[in-house]
Short mmCIF file of C-alpha atoms and ligand atoms in Angstrom, two decimals:
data_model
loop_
_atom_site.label_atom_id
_atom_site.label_comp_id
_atom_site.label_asym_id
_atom_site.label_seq_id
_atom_site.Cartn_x
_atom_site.Cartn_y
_atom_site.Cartn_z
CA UNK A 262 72.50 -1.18 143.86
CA UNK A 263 72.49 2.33 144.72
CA UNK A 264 73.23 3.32 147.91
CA UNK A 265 69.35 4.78 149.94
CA UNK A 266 68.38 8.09 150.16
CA UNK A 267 65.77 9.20 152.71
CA UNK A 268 62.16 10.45 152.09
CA UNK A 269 60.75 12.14 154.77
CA UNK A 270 56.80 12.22 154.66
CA UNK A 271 55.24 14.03 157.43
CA UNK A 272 50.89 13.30 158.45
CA UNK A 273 52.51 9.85 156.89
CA UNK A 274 49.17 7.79 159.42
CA UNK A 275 46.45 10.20 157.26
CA UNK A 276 44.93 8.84 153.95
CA UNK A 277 47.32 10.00 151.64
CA UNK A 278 50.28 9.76 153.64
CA UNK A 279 49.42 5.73 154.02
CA UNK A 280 49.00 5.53 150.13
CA UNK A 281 52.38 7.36 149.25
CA UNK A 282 54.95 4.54 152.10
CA UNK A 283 53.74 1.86 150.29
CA UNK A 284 54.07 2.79 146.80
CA UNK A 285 57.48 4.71 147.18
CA UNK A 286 58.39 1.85 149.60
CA UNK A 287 57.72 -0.13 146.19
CA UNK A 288 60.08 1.80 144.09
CA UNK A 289 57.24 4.00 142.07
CA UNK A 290 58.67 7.54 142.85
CA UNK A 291 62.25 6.77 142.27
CA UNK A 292 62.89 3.45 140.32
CA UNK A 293 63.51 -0.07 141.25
CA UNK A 294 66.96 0.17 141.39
CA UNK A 295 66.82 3.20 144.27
CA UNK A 296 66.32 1.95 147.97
CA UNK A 297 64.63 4.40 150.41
CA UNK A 298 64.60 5.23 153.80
CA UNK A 299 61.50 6.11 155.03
CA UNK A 300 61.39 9.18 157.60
CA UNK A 301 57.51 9.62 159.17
CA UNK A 302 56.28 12.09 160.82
CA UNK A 303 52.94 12.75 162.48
CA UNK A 304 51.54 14.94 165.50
CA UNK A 305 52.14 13.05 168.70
CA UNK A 306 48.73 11.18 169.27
CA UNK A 307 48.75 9.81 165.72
CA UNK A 308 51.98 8.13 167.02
CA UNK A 309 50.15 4.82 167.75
CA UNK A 310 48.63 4.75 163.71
CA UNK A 311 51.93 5.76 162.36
CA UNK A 312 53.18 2.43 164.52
CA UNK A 313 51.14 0.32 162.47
CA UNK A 314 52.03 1.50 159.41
CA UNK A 315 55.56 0.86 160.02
CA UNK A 316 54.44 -2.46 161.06
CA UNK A 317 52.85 -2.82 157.58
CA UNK A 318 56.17 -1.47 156.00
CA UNK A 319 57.71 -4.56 157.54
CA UNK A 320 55.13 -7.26 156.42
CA UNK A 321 55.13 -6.02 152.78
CA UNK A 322 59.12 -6.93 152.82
CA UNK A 323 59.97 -4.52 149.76
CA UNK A 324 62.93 -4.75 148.48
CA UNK A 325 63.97 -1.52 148.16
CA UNK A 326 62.88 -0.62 151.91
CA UNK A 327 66.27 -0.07 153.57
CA UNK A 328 64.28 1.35 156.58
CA UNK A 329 61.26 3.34 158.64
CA UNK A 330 61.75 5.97 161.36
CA UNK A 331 58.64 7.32 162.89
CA UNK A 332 58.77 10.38 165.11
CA UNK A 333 56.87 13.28 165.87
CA UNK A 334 59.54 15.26 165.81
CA UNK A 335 60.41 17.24 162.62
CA UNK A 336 64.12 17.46 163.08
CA UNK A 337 64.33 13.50 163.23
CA UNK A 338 61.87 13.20 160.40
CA UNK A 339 64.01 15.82 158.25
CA UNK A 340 67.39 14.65 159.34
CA UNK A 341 69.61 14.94 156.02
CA UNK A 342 65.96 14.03 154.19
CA UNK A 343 66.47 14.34 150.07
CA UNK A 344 63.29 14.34 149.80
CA UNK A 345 60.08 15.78 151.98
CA UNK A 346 56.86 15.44 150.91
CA UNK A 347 54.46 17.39 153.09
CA UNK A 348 51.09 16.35 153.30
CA UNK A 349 50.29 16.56 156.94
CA UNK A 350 47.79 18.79 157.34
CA UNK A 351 43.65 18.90 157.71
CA UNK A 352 41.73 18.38 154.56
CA UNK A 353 38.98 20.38 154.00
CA UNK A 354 35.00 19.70 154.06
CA UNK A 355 31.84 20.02 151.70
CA UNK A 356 31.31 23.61 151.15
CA UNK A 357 35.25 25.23 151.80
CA UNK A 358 37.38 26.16 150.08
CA UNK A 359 41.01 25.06 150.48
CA UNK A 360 42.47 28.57 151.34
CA UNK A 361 39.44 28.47 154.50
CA UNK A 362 42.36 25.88 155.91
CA UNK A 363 45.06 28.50 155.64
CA UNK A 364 44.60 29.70 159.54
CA UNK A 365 44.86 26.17 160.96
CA UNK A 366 47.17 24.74 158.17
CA UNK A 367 49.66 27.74 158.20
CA UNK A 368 51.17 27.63 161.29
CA UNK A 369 52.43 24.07 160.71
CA UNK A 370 54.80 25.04 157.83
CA UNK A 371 56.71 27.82 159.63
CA UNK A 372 58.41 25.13 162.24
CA UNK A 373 58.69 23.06 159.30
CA UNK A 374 60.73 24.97 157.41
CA UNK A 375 62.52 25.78 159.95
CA UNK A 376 63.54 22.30 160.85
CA UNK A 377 64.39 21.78 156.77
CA UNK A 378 66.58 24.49 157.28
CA UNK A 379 68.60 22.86 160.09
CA UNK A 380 68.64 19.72 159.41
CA UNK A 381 67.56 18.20 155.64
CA UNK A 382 70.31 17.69 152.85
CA UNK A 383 70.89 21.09 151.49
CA UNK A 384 69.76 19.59 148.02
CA UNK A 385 66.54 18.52 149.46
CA UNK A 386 63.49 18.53 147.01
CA UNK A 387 60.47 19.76 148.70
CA UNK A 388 56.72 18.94 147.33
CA UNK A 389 53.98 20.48 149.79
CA UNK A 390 50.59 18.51 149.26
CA UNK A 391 48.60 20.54 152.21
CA UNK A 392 46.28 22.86 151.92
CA UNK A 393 46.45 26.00 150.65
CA UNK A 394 49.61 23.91 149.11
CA UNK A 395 50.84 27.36 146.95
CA UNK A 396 50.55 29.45 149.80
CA UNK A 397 52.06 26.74 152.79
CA UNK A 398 55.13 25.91 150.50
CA UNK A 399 55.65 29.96 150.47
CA UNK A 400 55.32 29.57 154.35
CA UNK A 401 58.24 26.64 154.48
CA UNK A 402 60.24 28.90 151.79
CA UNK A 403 60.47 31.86 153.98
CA UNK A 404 61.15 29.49 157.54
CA UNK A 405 64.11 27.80 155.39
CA UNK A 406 66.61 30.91 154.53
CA UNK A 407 69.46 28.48 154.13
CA UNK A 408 67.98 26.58 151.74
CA UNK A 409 67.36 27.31 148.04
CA UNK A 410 63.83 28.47 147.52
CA UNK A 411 63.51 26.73 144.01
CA UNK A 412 63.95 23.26 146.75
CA UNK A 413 60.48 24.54 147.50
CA UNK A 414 57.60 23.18 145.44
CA UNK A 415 53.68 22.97 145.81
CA UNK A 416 51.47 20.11 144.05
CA UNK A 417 49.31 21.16 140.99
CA UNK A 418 50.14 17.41 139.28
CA UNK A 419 47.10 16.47 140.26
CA UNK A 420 45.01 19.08 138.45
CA UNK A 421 47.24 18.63 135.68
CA UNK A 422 46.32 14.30 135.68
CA UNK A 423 43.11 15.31 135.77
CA UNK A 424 43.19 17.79 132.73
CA UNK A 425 44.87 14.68 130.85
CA UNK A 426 41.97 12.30 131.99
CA UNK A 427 39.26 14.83 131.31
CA UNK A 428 40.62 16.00 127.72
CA UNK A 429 41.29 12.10 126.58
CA UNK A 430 37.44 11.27 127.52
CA UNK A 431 36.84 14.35 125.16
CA UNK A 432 38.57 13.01 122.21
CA UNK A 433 38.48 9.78 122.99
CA UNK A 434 42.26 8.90 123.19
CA UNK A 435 44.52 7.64 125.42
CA UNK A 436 45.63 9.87 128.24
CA UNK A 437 49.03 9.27 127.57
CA UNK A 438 49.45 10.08 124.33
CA UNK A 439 48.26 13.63 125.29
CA UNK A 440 51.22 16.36 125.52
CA UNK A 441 51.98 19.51 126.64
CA UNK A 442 48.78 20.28 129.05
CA UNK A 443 49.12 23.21 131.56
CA UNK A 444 47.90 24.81 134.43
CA UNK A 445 48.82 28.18 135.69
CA UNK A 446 48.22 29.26 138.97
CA UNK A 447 46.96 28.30 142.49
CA UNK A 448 45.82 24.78 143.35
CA UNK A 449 42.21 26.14 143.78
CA UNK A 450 39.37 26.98 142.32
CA UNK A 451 41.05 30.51 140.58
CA UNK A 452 43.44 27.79 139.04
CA UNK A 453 43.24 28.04 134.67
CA UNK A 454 43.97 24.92 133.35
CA UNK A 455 45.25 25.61 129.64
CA UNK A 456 44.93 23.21 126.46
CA UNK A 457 45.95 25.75 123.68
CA UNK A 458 49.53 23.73 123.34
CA UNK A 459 48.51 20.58 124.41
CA UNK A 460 49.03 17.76 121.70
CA UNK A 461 46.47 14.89 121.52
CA UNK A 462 48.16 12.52 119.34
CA UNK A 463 50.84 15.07 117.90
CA UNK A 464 47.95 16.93 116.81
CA UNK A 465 46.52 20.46 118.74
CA UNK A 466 43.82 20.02 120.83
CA UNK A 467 42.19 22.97 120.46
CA UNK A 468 41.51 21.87 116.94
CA UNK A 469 39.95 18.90 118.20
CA UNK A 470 37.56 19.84 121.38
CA UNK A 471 35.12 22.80 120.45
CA UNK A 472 35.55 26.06 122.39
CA UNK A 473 32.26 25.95 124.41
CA UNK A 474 33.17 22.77 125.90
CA UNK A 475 36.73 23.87 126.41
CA UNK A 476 35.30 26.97 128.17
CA UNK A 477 31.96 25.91 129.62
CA UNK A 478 33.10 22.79 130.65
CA UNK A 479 36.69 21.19 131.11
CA UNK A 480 37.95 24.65 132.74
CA UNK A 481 35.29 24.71 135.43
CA UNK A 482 35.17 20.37 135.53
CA UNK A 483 39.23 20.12 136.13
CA UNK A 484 38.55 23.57 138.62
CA UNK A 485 36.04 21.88 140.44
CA UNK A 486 37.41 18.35 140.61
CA UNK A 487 38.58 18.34 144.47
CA UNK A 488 34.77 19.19 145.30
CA UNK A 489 33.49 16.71 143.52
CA UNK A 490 35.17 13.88 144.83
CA UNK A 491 34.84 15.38 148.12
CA UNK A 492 31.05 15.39 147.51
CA UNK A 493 31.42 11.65 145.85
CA UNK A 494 33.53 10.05 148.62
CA UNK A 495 32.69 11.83 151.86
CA UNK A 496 36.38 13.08 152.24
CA UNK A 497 39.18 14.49 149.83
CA UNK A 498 41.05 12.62 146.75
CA UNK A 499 43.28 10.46 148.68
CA UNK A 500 45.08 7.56 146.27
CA UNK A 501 44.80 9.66 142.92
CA UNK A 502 46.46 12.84 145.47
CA UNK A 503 49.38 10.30 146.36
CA UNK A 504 49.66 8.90 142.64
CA UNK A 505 50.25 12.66 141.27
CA UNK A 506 52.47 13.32 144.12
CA UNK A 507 54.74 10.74 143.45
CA UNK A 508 54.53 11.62 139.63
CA UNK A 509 55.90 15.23 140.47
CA UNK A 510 59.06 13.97 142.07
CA UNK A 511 59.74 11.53 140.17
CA UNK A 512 59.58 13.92 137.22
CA UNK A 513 61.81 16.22 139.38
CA UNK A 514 64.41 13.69 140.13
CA UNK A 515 64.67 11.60 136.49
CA UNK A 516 63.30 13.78 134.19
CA UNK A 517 60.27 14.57 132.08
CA UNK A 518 59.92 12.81 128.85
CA UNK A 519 60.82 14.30 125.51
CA UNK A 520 58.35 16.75 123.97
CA UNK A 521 56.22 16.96 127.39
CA UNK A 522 55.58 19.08 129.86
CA UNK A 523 54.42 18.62 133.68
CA UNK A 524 52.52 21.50 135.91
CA UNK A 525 54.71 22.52 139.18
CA UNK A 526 53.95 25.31 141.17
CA UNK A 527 57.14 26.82 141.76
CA UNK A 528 58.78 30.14 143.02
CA UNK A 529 57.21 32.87 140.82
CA UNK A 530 60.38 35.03 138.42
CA UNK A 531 58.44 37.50 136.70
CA UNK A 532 57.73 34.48 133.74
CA UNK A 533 54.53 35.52 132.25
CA UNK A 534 54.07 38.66 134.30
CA UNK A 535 53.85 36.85 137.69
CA UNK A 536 56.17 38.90 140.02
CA UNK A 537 58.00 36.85 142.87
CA UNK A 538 56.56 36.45 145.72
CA UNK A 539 54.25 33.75 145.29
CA UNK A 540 54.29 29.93 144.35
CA UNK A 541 52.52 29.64 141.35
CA UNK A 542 51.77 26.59 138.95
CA UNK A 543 53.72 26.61 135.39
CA UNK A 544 54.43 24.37 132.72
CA UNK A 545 57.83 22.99 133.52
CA UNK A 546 60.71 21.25 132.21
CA UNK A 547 62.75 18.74 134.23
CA UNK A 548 66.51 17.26 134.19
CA UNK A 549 69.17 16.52 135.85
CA UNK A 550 67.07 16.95 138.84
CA UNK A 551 66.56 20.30 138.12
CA UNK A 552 63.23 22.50 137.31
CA UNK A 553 62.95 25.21 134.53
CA UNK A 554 59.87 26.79 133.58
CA UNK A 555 58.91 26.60 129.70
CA UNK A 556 59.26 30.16 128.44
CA UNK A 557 57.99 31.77 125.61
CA UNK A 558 54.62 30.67 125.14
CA UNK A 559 51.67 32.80 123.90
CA UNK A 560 49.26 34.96 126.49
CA UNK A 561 46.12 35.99 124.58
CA UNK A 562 43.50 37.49 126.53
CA UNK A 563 41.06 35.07 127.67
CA UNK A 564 44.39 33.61 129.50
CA UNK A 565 46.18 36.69 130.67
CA UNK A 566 42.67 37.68 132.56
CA UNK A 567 42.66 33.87 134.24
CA UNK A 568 46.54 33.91 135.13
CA UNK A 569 46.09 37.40 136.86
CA UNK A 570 43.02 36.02 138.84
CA UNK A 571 45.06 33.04 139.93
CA UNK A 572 47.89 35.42 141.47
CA UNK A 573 45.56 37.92 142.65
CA UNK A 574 44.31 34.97 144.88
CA UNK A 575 47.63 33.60 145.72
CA UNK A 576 48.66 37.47 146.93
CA UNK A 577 45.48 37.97 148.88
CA UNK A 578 46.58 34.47 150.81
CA UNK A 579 50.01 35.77 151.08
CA UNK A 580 48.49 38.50 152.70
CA UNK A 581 47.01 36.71 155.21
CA UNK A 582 49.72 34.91 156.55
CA UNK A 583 52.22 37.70 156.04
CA UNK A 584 53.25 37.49 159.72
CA UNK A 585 54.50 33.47 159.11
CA UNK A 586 56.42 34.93 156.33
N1 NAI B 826 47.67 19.63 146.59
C1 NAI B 826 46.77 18.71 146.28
O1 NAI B 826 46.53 18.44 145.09
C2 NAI B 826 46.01 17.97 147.35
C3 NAI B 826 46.13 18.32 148.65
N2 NAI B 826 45.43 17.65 149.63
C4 NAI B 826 45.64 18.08 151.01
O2 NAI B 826 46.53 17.17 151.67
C5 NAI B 826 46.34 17.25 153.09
C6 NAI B 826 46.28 15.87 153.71
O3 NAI B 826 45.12 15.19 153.25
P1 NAI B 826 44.69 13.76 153.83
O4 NAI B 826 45.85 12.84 153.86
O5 NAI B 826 43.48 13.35 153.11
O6 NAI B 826 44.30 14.17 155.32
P2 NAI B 826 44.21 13.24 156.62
O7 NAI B 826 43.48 14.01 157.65
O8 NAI B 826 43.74 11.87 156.27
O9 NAI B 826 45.74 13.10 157.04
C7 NAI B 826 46.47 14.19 157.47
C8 NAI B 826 47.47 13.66 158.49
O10 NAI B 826 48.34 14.72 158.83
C9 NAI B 826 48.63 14.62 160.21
N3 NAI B 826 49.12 15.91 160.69
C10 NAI B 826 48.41 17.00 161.03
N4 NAI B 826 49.24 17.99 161.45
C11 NAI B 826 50.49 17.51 161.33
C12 NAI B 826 51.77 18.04 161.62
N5 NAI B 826 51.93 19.27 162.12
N6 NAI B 826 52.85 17.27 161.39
C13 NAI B 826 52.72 16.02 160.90
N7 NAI B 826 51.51 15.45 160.64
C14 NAI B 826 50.43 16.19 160.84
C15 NAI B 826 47.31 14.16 160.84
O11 NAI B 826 47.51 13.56 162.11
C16 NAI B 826 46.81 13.19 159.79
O12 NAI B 826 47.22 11.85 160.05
C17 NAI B 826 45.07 18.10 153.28
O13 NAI B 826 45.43 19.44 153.60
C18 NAI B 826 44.41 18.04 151.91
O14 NAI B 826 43.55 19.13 151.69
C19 NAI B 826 44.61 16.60 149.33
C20 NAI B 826 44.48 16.20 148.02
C21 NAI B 826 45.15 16.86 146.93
O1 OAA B 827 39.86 19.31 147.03
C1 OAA B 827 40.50 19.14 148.09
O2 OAA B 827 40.27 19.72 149.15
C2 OAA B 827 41.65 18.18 148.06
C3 OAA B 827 42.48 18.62 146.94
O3 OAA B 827 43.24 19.54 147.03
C4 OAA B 827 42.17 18.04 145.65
O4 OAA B 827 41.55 16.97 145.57
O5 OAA B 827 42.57 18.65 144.64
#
């Protein structure tokens, strides 16, 4: 057996936060032969939920639990963490959109970062899940100067799951035997999610879905998917959020599978025109526990015009919080 690592979680008592202990505490983020320590945090009157989730933790008796701290302080919840997944934060309502969170969101990924920086493993892999997630993973980045910025990550797996299950309805094949789906940009509405590689059955989709629908539909469908679940369920994708979370670490730490690609927004290099200075979603390769982006790929366009909205968004919420940064 390997010896545990330790996966801090932080709003761990909220809805997706209570999805994600129980199916990493089950060995579905990093295999069932790695045993985790889970580190929870929440905000101090959440203290008494986050109690009986532990307590939960305990009756399920996984094997692979090799034990729960809960705090509400992010130095404990961070100490020598390899992993952080940061998802507290408030979801948004009918009608907003997620960057309408940034004000109240923001200002809780500044002293997060900073306690990263003091106190995580200095290899620490950081997914943010909150809203705006591009733009409060910047905000960590910039609070965590002793840390590697590629560490810092934002969630667009989700988006990219739901291009899969949208595209394999299409066609009518499995989701999983679809490759090489991307989306570029900001995990919101500006976000262009991009089937001109993707395989369906080793063959290109774009031969296989016409345009219009392509256009008309899947883009604005897999744009406007948050809303409609929100409108659907009364509050924000909570198990399908902690499924693709767990997908984009696990990815991160073992490795994406030959011939595929996974969507990670990720420090912006200049790749595809995107200057640095924003997190922004790309098709990505993983190993070794390492990130690269896939270069080389074709911008017509129809594409370059959707990527350039997408940063033009992410810079305008830069903007906004420049003083956290
Ligand atoms: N990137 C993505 O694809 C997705 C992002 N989200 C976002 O994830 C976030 C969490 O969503 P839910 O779990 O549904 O919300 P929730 O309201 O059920 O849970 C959030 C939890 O975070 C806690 N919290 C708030 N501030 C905190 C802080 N400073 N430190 C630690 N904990 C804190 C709250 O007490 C609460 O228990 C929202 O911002 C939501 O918009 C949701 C779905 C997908
Ligand atoms: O739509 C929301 O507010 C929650 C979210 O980020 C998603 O489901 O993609």
């Amino acid at each position: 057996m390997k010896s545990p690592v330790r996966v801090a979680i932080t709003g761990a008592a909220g809805q997706i936060g209570y999805q994600l202990c129980f199916r990493i505490a089950a060995g579905d983020m990093l295999g069932p032969d790695q045993p985790v320590i889970l580190q929870l945090l929440e905000i101090t009157p959440a203290l008494g939920a986050l109690e009986g989730v532990a307590m939960e933790l305990q009756d399920a008796a996984f094997p692979l639990l090799a034990g729960t701290v809960t705090t509400d302080d992010a130095e404990v919840a961070f100490n020598e963490a390899d992993y952080a997944l940061l998802v507290g934060a408030k979801p948004r309502g009918p009608g907003m959109e997620r960057k309408d969170l940034i004000s109240e969101n923001g200002k809780i990924f500044g002293p997060q970062g900073r306690a990263l920086n003091a106190v995580a493993s200095r290899d620490v892999k950081v997914l943010v899940v909150g809203n705006p997630a591009n733009t409060n993973a910047l905000i960590a980045s910039a609070a965590a100067p002793d840390l590697d910025p590629r560490n810092f990550t934002a969630m667009t797996r989700l988006d990219h799951n739901r291009a899969l299950a949208q595209l394999a309805m299409k066609t009518g094949v499995h989701h999983d035997r679809i490759r090489k789906m991307v989306i570029w940009g900001n995990h919101s509405s500006t976000q262009y999610p991009d089937i001109r590689f993707a395989e369906v059955d080793g063959k290109p989709a774009p031969e296989q879905v016409d345009d219009d629908w392509y256009r008309e539909t899947f883009i604005p469908d897999v744009q406007q998917r948050g809303a409609a679940i929100i409108k659907a369920r009364g509050a924000s994708s909570a198990a399908s959020a902690a499924s693709s979370a767990i997908d984009h670490i696990r990815s991160w730490a073992l490795g994406t599978r030959e011939g595929d690609w996974v969507s990670m927004a990720v420090p912006a290099d200049g790749s595809y025109g995107i200057e640095p200075g924003v997190i922004y979603s790309y098709p990505c390769v993983c190993r070794d526990g390492g990130w690269e982006i896939v270069q080389g790929l074709d911008v017509d366009a129809f594409s370059r015009e959707r990527m350039d909205a997408s940063d033009a968004e992410l810079r305008e919420e830069r903007a906004a919080v420049e003083d956290l940064l």
